[in-house]
Amino acid sequence: MSLGAGEDTLTVTQFNTQICPPVAEKRLHVHKQHGVNRTDHYHWLRDDQRQDPQVLAHLQAEKDYCDAVMAPIEPLKQQLFTELTSRLDKDESSVPYYWHQHWYQQRYCADNEYPLFERSRQYQGEYQLMLDLNERAKGHEFYDLGGLAVSPNEQLLAFAEDTLSRRIYRVYIKDLHSGELFEDQLDGIDGQIVWSQDNYHLFYIAKDPQTLLGNKVYCHRLGTPQSADRLVYQEQDDSFYLSLGKTLDESLITLCHESTVTSEVSVLAADAPTADFKPLIPRQTGVEYALAKHHQSYFILTNWQASNFQLLRADAANIADRAEWQVLIPGRDDVRIEDVLALQNHLVVQTREQGLTHIYVYDLDMKLLFELPFNDSAYVAGLDVNPRQDSDKLRVYYSSLTTPESVYEYDLSHGGKARLLKQQQVAGGFNPDDYCSERLFIDSRDACQIPVTLVYRRDAFQGDGNNSLYQYGYGAYGHTIEPWFDSAILSLLDRGVVYAIAHVRGGEMLGRHWYDSGRMFNKQNSFNDFIDVSRGLIKLGYCHPQKLLASGGSAGGLLMGSVMNQAPDLYCAVAAHVPFVDVVSTMLDETLPLTTNEYDEWGNPNERASFDYMLSYSPYDQVSEQPYPPILVTSGLHDSQVQYFEPAKWVAKLREYSSGDQPVLFDIDLSAGHGGKSGRYKHYEDVATEYAFMFTVLRIAG
């Protein structure tokens, strides 16, 4: 229960504040750019090799301090961990899908941290175990499965593993009949694997060992050393990411080149692995596109002459000639076309309208047959695993903040008749009727309406401004934070805490303009939106002004750092996970991952205008002498996305400048990376830590 009026005498465990935090030594280092000198006393905490004894000693001291401060609430953490994991279906399995001659699924068993990958000749028949990740993870503090690909003849399995958490993978190949591993091993790849149709060649993307960018595509022939692999393609523009795939009919291997605002698709015949990739539509700056192949034609989803994308069709023979493109669904300012699936006799189109997903089914003459019905006020829906083009069945996933993830199958030949295949099971007596979800629009300071999705427990919410509220945000890369069901959130709701997602600019909830309005020289809008949502929720009675929590990770950690600098008195506690906070220094360093790829997201600080703008909001540079709220910062020593030294330096500077007495905790995992702990259950250790931190600040009893 939460503390309200008259409950101040309730005994609630508090932090151990009797110990002093570690103090990082200040060593003078000056960054010089455009005539501006930036003093960085904590630059020495950067160690790319992660071997400097002084750096490691300081990080260990930070971890020890965090553990000591939170030691009195260890029972609460353990209680929460038990509570969070008790809701899981111990024997959860995915819905089997049919590919070639087998039904494939993944399944958890009892208390295992990792799933089993299985297949059967019959739907839910006797399954063959292909891969047990629990066995593969033995002896490793961290384990992550990257790509997993079965050969076209279904005799071989290629899978990629990362045991360091740097997102650098090693590929193994397994004979599915004998169970033996081949001697072939492929090191230093990004985790993606694609088979050619001859079952002898594998395509993969190699990572640069310094920048960790995947910029080279190789073809490996079974039985030969990796050193003999053929270099198929090398990306010359380091602002592009590469990804591999196959068309749905499996006739072409696809190589997608993507930067923030430009994309290109190259292909080679899947039965001609010694050929070279050729671009279908040559890249043009500012033009993005994706393709769905259907026999000898392509459906083209593109922002060419349509900022919210339009759907076109072209013959394969003249696809590069824009004059030959046929407009099927023109672009609209109020509708973002997001995805398209080309089946044998149907075309499925996914759009977003006023922040909500819509899925339409057409015949191949573009006659609208029906729209799939979704009923919640806010929800997430999309195309599930649909591995066969010659199918008249469509699988769709659906979820909301009150609806566990569900997989439906629609019979497209019979008017879209729906069948629920599976819904996520939530143990512990969960009843969706106990909870209420809402979609709001809150006015920003510049008269935009910001979407907010929230959920609360009905019997714990009166709307009188006395509830605590946990506000989450991200706001970058055009990534939309969807209102997925998450059983962990129930631990907030059942204690009277309202949960809210602020869909700030920088995401794409309201279309491409919503993204463009929150990147580059518009980035301040993301921070303003989050703050304005907070104030709006307080004004509307969803939250007590002294019980507002904020949380975000990665680019959402940047959001947390900026809103704390700009409105430190608004939040009673903040959690910043793997936060991107040293924006200017990182974006000036081309040896770091994600720098050159992201100039179109944040700006290029080698240019003075971008430098000045980024400096104006960079959380590390803008730390100032003011009282900051209690802060929990998390990171992983091996993080490949946001290097550990960004939050390490930030924490040191926050402690130096904060004029208040609130704790700044740095919970660094010395064996993890950007995604935190690996494993189904271990993940909830991190959640339990954050919730225990928040509940302690709020004086909420366990």
PDB file of C-alpha atoms in Angstrom, residues 366-525:
ATOM      1  CA  MET A 366      -6.333  -3.454 -54.197  1.00  0.00           C
ATOM      2  CA  LYS A 367      -9.970  -3.963 -53.301  1.00  0.00           C
ATOM      3  CA  LEU A 368     -10.336  -3.533 -49.557  1.00  0.00           C
ATOM      4  CA  LEU A 369     -11.739  -6.744 -48.127  1.00  0.00           C
ATOM      5  CA  PHE A 370     -11.819  -5.919 -44.410  1.00  0.00           C
ATOM      6  CA  GLU A 371     -10.048  -4.287 -41.481  1.00  0.00           C
ATOM      7  CA  LEU A 372      -9.066  -6.309 -38.436  1.00  0.00           C
ATOM      8  CA  PRO A 373     -11.040  -5.200 -35.344  1.00  0.00           C
ATOM      9  CA  PHE A 374      -9.198  -3.978 -32.226  1.00  0.00           C
ATOM     10  CA  ASN A 375     -11.173  -2.777 -29.215  1.00  0.00           C
ATOM     11  CA  ASP A 376      -8.924  -1.299 -26.504  1.00  0.00           C
ATOM     12  CA  SER A 377      -8.515   2.464 -26.216  1.00  0.00           C
ATOM     13  CA  ALA A 378      -4.757   1.934 -26.595  1.00  0.00           C
ATOM     14  CA  TYR A 379      -3.051  -1.226 -27.789  1.00  0.00           C
ATOM     15  CA  VAL A 380      -0.203  -2.701 -29.798  1.00  0.00           C
ATOM     16  CA  ALA A 381      -0.824  -4.937 -32.807  1.00  0.00           C
ATOM     17  CA  GLY A 382       1.297  -6.140 -35.695  1.00  0.00           C
ATOM     18  CA  LEU A 383       2.179  -8.904 -38.102  1.00  0.00           C
ATOM     19  CA  ASP A 384       3.387 -12.030 -36.303  1.00  0.00           C
ATOM     20  CA  VAL A 385       5.416 -14.897 -37.831  1.00  0.00           C
ATOM     21  CA  ASN A 386       4.029 -15.475 -41.333  1.00  0.00           C
ATOM     22  CA  PRO A 387       6.757 -17.589 -42.976  1.00  0.00           C
ATOM     23  CA  ARG A 388       4.889 -18.806 -46.059  1.00  0.00           C
ATOM     24  CA  GLN A 389       3.779 -16.714 -49.006  1.00  0.00           C
ATOM     25  CA  ASP A 390       1.463 -19.455 -50.308  1.00  0.00           C
ATOM     26  CA  SER A 391      -0.854 -19.122 -47.311  1.00  0.00           C
ATOM     27  CA  ASP A 392      -4.358 -17.769 -46.864  1.00  0.00           C
ATOM     28  CA  LYS A 393      -3.867 -17.530 -43.095  1.00  0.00           C
ATOM     29  CA  LEU A 394      -2.578 -14.405 -41.352  1.00  0.00           C
ATOM     30  CA  ARG A 395      -1.077 -14.333 -37.869  1.00  0.00           C
ATOM     31  CA  VAL A 396      -1.245 -11.138 -35.836  1.00  0.00           C
ATOM     32  CA  TYR A 397      -0.068 -10.330 -32.313  1.00  0.00           C
ATOM     33  CA  TYR A 398      -2.138  -8.121 -30.039  1.00  0.00           C
ATOM     34  CA  SER A 399      -1.616  -6.677 -26.578  1.00  0.00           C
ATOM     35  CA  SER A 400      -2.479  -3.718 -24.387  1.00  0.00           C
ATOM     36  CA  LEU A 401      -1.562  -2.524 -20.918  1.00  0.00           C
ATOM     37  CA  THR A 402      -4.424  -4.691 -19.602  1.00  0.00           C
ATOM     38  CA  THR A 403      -4.360  -7.511 -22.198  1.00  0.00           C
ATOM     39  CA  PRO A 404      -1.580 -10.117 -22.117  1.00  0.00           C
ATOM     40  CA  GLU A 405       0.094 -10.720 -25.466  1.00  0.00           C
ATOM     41  CA  SER A 406      -2.167 -12.741 -27.749  1.00  0.00           C
ATOM     42  CA  VAL A 407      -1.627 -14.374 -31.129  1.00  0.00           C
ATOM     43  CA  TYR A 408      -4.591 -14.576 -33.507  1.00  0.00           C
ATOM     44  CA  GLU A 409      -4.913 -16.370 -36.824  1.00  0.00           C
ATOM     45  CA  TYR A 410      -7.243 -14.905 -39.445  1.00  0.00           C
ATOM     46  CA  ASP A 411      -8.639 -16.965 -42.306  1.00  0.00           C
ATOM     47  CA  LEU A 412      -8.361 -14.528 -45.201  1.00  0.00           C
ATOM     48  CA  SER A 413     -10.379 -16.741 -47.540  1.00  0.00           C
ATOM     49  CA  HIS A 414     -13.379 -16.685 -45.220  1.00  0.00           C
ATOM     50  CA  GLY A 415     -13.857 -13.024 -44.422  1.00  0.00           C
ATOM     51  CA  GLY A 416     -11.077 -12.820 -41.855  1.00  0.00           C
ATOM     52  CA  LYS A 417     -12.585 -15.241 -39.376  1.00  0.00           C
ATOM     53  CA  ALA A 418     -10.394 -15.026 -36.285  1.00  0.00           C
ATOM     54  CA  ARG A 419      -9.071 -17.753 -34.011  1.00  0.00           C
ATOM     55  CA  LEU A 420      -7.154 -17.098 -30.799  1.00  0.00           C
ATOM     56  CA  LEU A 421      -4.131 -19.386 -30.913  1.00  0.00           C
ATOM     57  CA  LYS A 422      -2.558 -18.411 -27.625  1.00  0.00           C
ATOM     58  CA  GLN A 423      -2.612 -15.769 -24.921  1.00  0.00           C
ATOM     59  CA  GLN A 424       0.186 -15.182 -22.448  1.00  0.00           C
ATOM     60  CA  GLN A 425      -0.658 -16.751 -19.109  1.00  0.00           C
ATOM     61  CA  VAL A 426      -0.241 -14.658 -15.970  1.00  0.00           C
ATOM     62  CA  ALA A 427      -0.041 -16.629 -12.758  1.00  0.00           C
ATOM     63  CA  GLY A 428      -1.245 -15.349  -9.412  1.00  0.00           C
ATOM     64  CA  GLY A 429      -4.891 -14.589 -10.061  1.00  0.00           C
ATOM     65  CA  PHE A 430      -4.521 -11.756 -12.553  1.00  0.00           C
ATOM     66  CA  ASN A 431      -7.906 -10.324 -13.593  1.00  0.00           C
ATOM     67  CA  PRO A 432      -7.816  -7.711 -16.394  1.00  0.00           C
ATOM     68  CA  ASP A 433     -11.081  -6.216 -15.145  1.00  0.00           C
ATOM     69  CA  ASP A 434      -9.211  -4.974 -12.065  1.00  0.00           C
ATOM     70  CA  TYR A 435      -7.283  -2.501 -14.223  1.00  0.00           C
ATOM     71  CA  CYS A 436      -8.146   0.402 -16.498  1.00  0.00           C
ATOM     72  CA  SER A 437      -6.107   1.802 -19.389  1.00  0.00           C
ATOM     73  CA  GLU A 438      -6.572   5.231 -20.955  1.00  0.00           C
ATOM     74  CA  ARG A 439      -5.194   7.225 -23.883  1.00  0.00           C
ATOM     75  CA  LEU A 440      -4.869  10.959 -23.241  1.00  0.00           C
ATOM     76  CA  PHE A 441      -3.569  13.946 -25.184  1.00  0.00           C
ATOM     77  CA  ILE A 442      -1.853  16.612 -23.103  1.00  0.00           C
ATOM     78  CA  ASP A 443      -1.098  20.096 -24.408  1.00  0.00           C
ATOM     79  CA  SER A 444       2.556  21.047 -24.723  1.00  0.00           C
ATOM     80  CA  ARG A 445       3.959  24.519 -24.250  1.00  0.00           C
ATOM     81  CA  ASP A 446       4.014  25.037 -28.042  1.00  0.00           C
ATOM     82  CA  ALA A 447       0.389  23.879 -28.499  1.00  0.00           C
ATOM     83  CA  CYS A 448       1.103  20.321 -29.670  1.00  0.00           C
ATOM     84  CA  GLN A 449      -0.958  17.501 -28.208  1.00  0.00           C
ATOM     85  CA  ILE A 450       1.260  14.809 -26.718  1.00  0.00           C
ATOM     86  CA  PRO A 451      -0.150  11.264 -26.576  1.00  0.00           C
ATOM     87  CA  VAL A 452       0.000   9.541 -23.206  1.00  0.00           C
ATOM     88  CA  THR A 453      -0.979   5.944 -22.493  1.00  0.00           C
ATOM     89  CA  LEU A 454      -1.589   5.041 -18.873  1.00  0.00           C
ATOM     90  CA  VAL A 455      -2.946   2.267 -16.701  1.00  0.00           C
ATOM     91  CA  TYR A 456      -3.978   1.988 -13.057  1.00  0.00           C
ATOM     92  CA  ARG A 457      -5.741  -0.368 -10.696  1.00  0.00           C
ATOM     93  CA  ARG A 458      -9.400   0.624 -10.468  1.00  0.00           C
ATOM     94  CA  ASP A 459      -9.791   0.198  -6.702  1.00  0.00           C
ATOM     95  CA  ALA A 460      -6.555   2.092  -5.980  1.00  0.00           C
ATOM     96  CA  PHE A 461      -7.240   5.186  -8.095  1.00  0.00           C
ATOM     97  CA  GLN A 462      -9.652   7.994  -7.309  1.00  0.00           C
ATOM     98  CA  GLY A 463      -8.348  10.700  -9.628  1.00  0.00           C
ATOM     99  CA  ASP A 464      -8.009  13.086  -6.689  1.00  0.00           C
ATOM    100  CA  GLY A 465      -4.295  13.789  -7.130  1.00  0.00           C
ATOM    101  CA  ASN A 466      -3.054  11.527  -4.343  1.00  0.00           C
ATOM    102  CA  ASN A 467      -1.584   8.656  -6.349  1.00  0.00           C
ATOM    103  CA  SER A 468       2.047   8.077  -7.117  1.00  0.00           C
ATOM    104  CA  LEU A 469       2.872   7.895 -10.825  1.00  0.00           C
ATOM    105  CA  TYR A 470       5.684   6.213 -12.760  1.00  0.00           C
ATOM    106  CA  GLN A 471       6.322   7.990 -16.068  1.00  0.00           C
ATOM    107  CA  TYR A 472       8.369   6.305 -18.795  1.00  0.00           C
ATOM    108  CA  GLY A 473       9.783   7.908 -21.936  1.00  0.00           C
ATOM    109  CA  TYR A 474      12.198   7.375 -24.821  1.00  0.00           C
ATOM    110  CA  GLY A 475      11.790   9.757 -27.767  1.00  0.00           C
ATOM    111  CA  ALA A 476      14.453   8.932 -30.372  1.00  0.00           C
ATOM    112  CA  TYR A 477      15.144   7.157 -33.673  1.00  0.00           C
ATOM    113  CA  GLY A 478      11.471   7.263 -34.615  1.00  0.00           C
ATOM    114  CA  HIS A 479      10.975   4.354 -32.217  1.00  0.00           C
ATOM    115  CA  THR A 480       7.465   4.147 -30.822  1.00  0.00           C
ATOM    116  CA  ILE A 481       7.140   2.880 -27.260  1.00  0.00           C
ATOM    117  CA  GLU A 482       4.150   0.589 -27.580  1.00  0.00           C
ATOM    118  CA  PRO A 483       1.677  -0.085 -24.733  1.00  0.00           C
ATOM    119  CA  TRP A 484       2.642  -3.751 -24.318  1.00  0.00           C
ATOM    120  CA  PHE A 485       1.285  -5.772 -21.443  1.00  0.00           C
ATOM    121  CA  ASP A 486       4.045  -6.295 -18.885  1.00  0.00           C
ATOM    122  CA  SER A 487       3.255  -8.392 -15.839  1.00  0.00           C
ATOM    123  CA  ALA A 488       6.006  -6.569 -13.917  1.00  0.00           C
ATOM    124  CA  ILE A 489       3.974  -3.354 -14.021  1.00  0.00           C
ATOM    125  CA  LEU A 490       1.324  -5.039 -11.876  1.00  0.00           C
ATOM    126  CA  SER A 491       3.694  -4.637  -8.928  1.00  0.00           C
ATOM    127  CA  LEU A 492       3.343  -0.878  -9.395  1.00  0.00           C
ATOM    128  CA  LEU A 493      -0.384  -0.838 -10.040  1.00  0.00           C
ATOM    129  CA  ASP A 494      -1.260  -3.100  -7.116  1.00  0.00           C
ATOM    130  CA  ARG A 495       0.451  -0.604  -4.801  1.00  0.00           C
ATOM    131  CA  GLY A 496      -1.552   2.318  -6.128  1.00  0.00           C
ATOM    132  CA  VAL A 497       1.072   3.618  -8.557  1.00  0.00           C
ATOM    133  CA  VAL A 498      -0.227   4.834 -11.921  1.00  0.00           C
ATOM    134  CA  TYR A 499       1.942   3.808 -14.898  1.00  0.00           C
ATOM    135  CA  ALA A 500       2.209   6.219 -17.843  1.00  0.00           C
ATOM    136  CA  ILE A 501       4.067   6.244 -21.163  1.00  0.00           C
ATOM    137  CA  ALA A 502       4.772   9.714 -22.533  1.00  0.00           C
ATOM    138  CA  HIS A 503       4.961   9.381 -26.317  1.00  0.00           C
ATOM    139  CA  VAL A 504       7.185  12.420 -26.762  1.00  0.00           C
ATOM    140  CA  ARG A 505       8.430  13.832 -30.029  1.00  0.00           C
ATOM    141  CA  GLY A 506      11.396  11.941 -31.404  1.00  0.00           C
ATOM    142  CA  GLY A 507       9.314   8.769 -31.517  1.00  0.00           C
ATOM    143  CA  GLU A 508       6.894   8.157 -34.363  1.00  0.00           C
ATOM    144  CA  MET A 509       3.609   7.675 -32.540  1.00  0.00           C
ATOM    145  CA  LEU A 510       1.893  10.360 -34.645  1.00  0.00           C
ATOM    146  CA  GLY A 511       3.785   9.812 -37.892  1.00  0.00           C
ATOM    147  CA  ARG A 512       7.040  10.921 -39.459  1.00  0.00           C
ATOM    148  CA  HIS A 513       6.572  14.570 -38.525  1.00  0.00           C
ATOM    149  CA  TRP A 514       6.453  13.509 -34.858  1.00  0.00           C
ATOM    150  CA  TYR A 515       9.902  11.982 -35.283  1.00  0.00           C
ATOM    151  CA  ASP A 516      11.346  14.901 -37.233  1.00  0.00           C
ATOM    152  CA  SER A 517      10.036  17.281 -34.568  1.00  0.00           C
ATOM    153  CA  GLY A 518      12.197  15.567 -31.954  1.00  0.00           C
ATOM    154  CA  ARG A 519      15.579  15.070 -33.623  1.00  0.00           C
ATOM    155  CA  MET A 520      18.515  17.216 -34.740  1.00  0.00           C
ATOM    156  CA  PHE A 521      17.767  20.879 -34.011  1.00  0.00           C
ATOM    157  CA  ASN A 522      14.347  19.972 -32.608  1.00  0.00           C
ATOM    158  CA  LYS A 523      15.647  17.689 -29.826  1.00  0.00           C
ATOM    159  CA  GLN A 524      14.612  20.067 -27.064  1.00  0.00           C
ATOM    160  CA  ASN A 525      10.989  19.242 -27.917  1.00  0.00           C
TER     161      ASN A 525
END
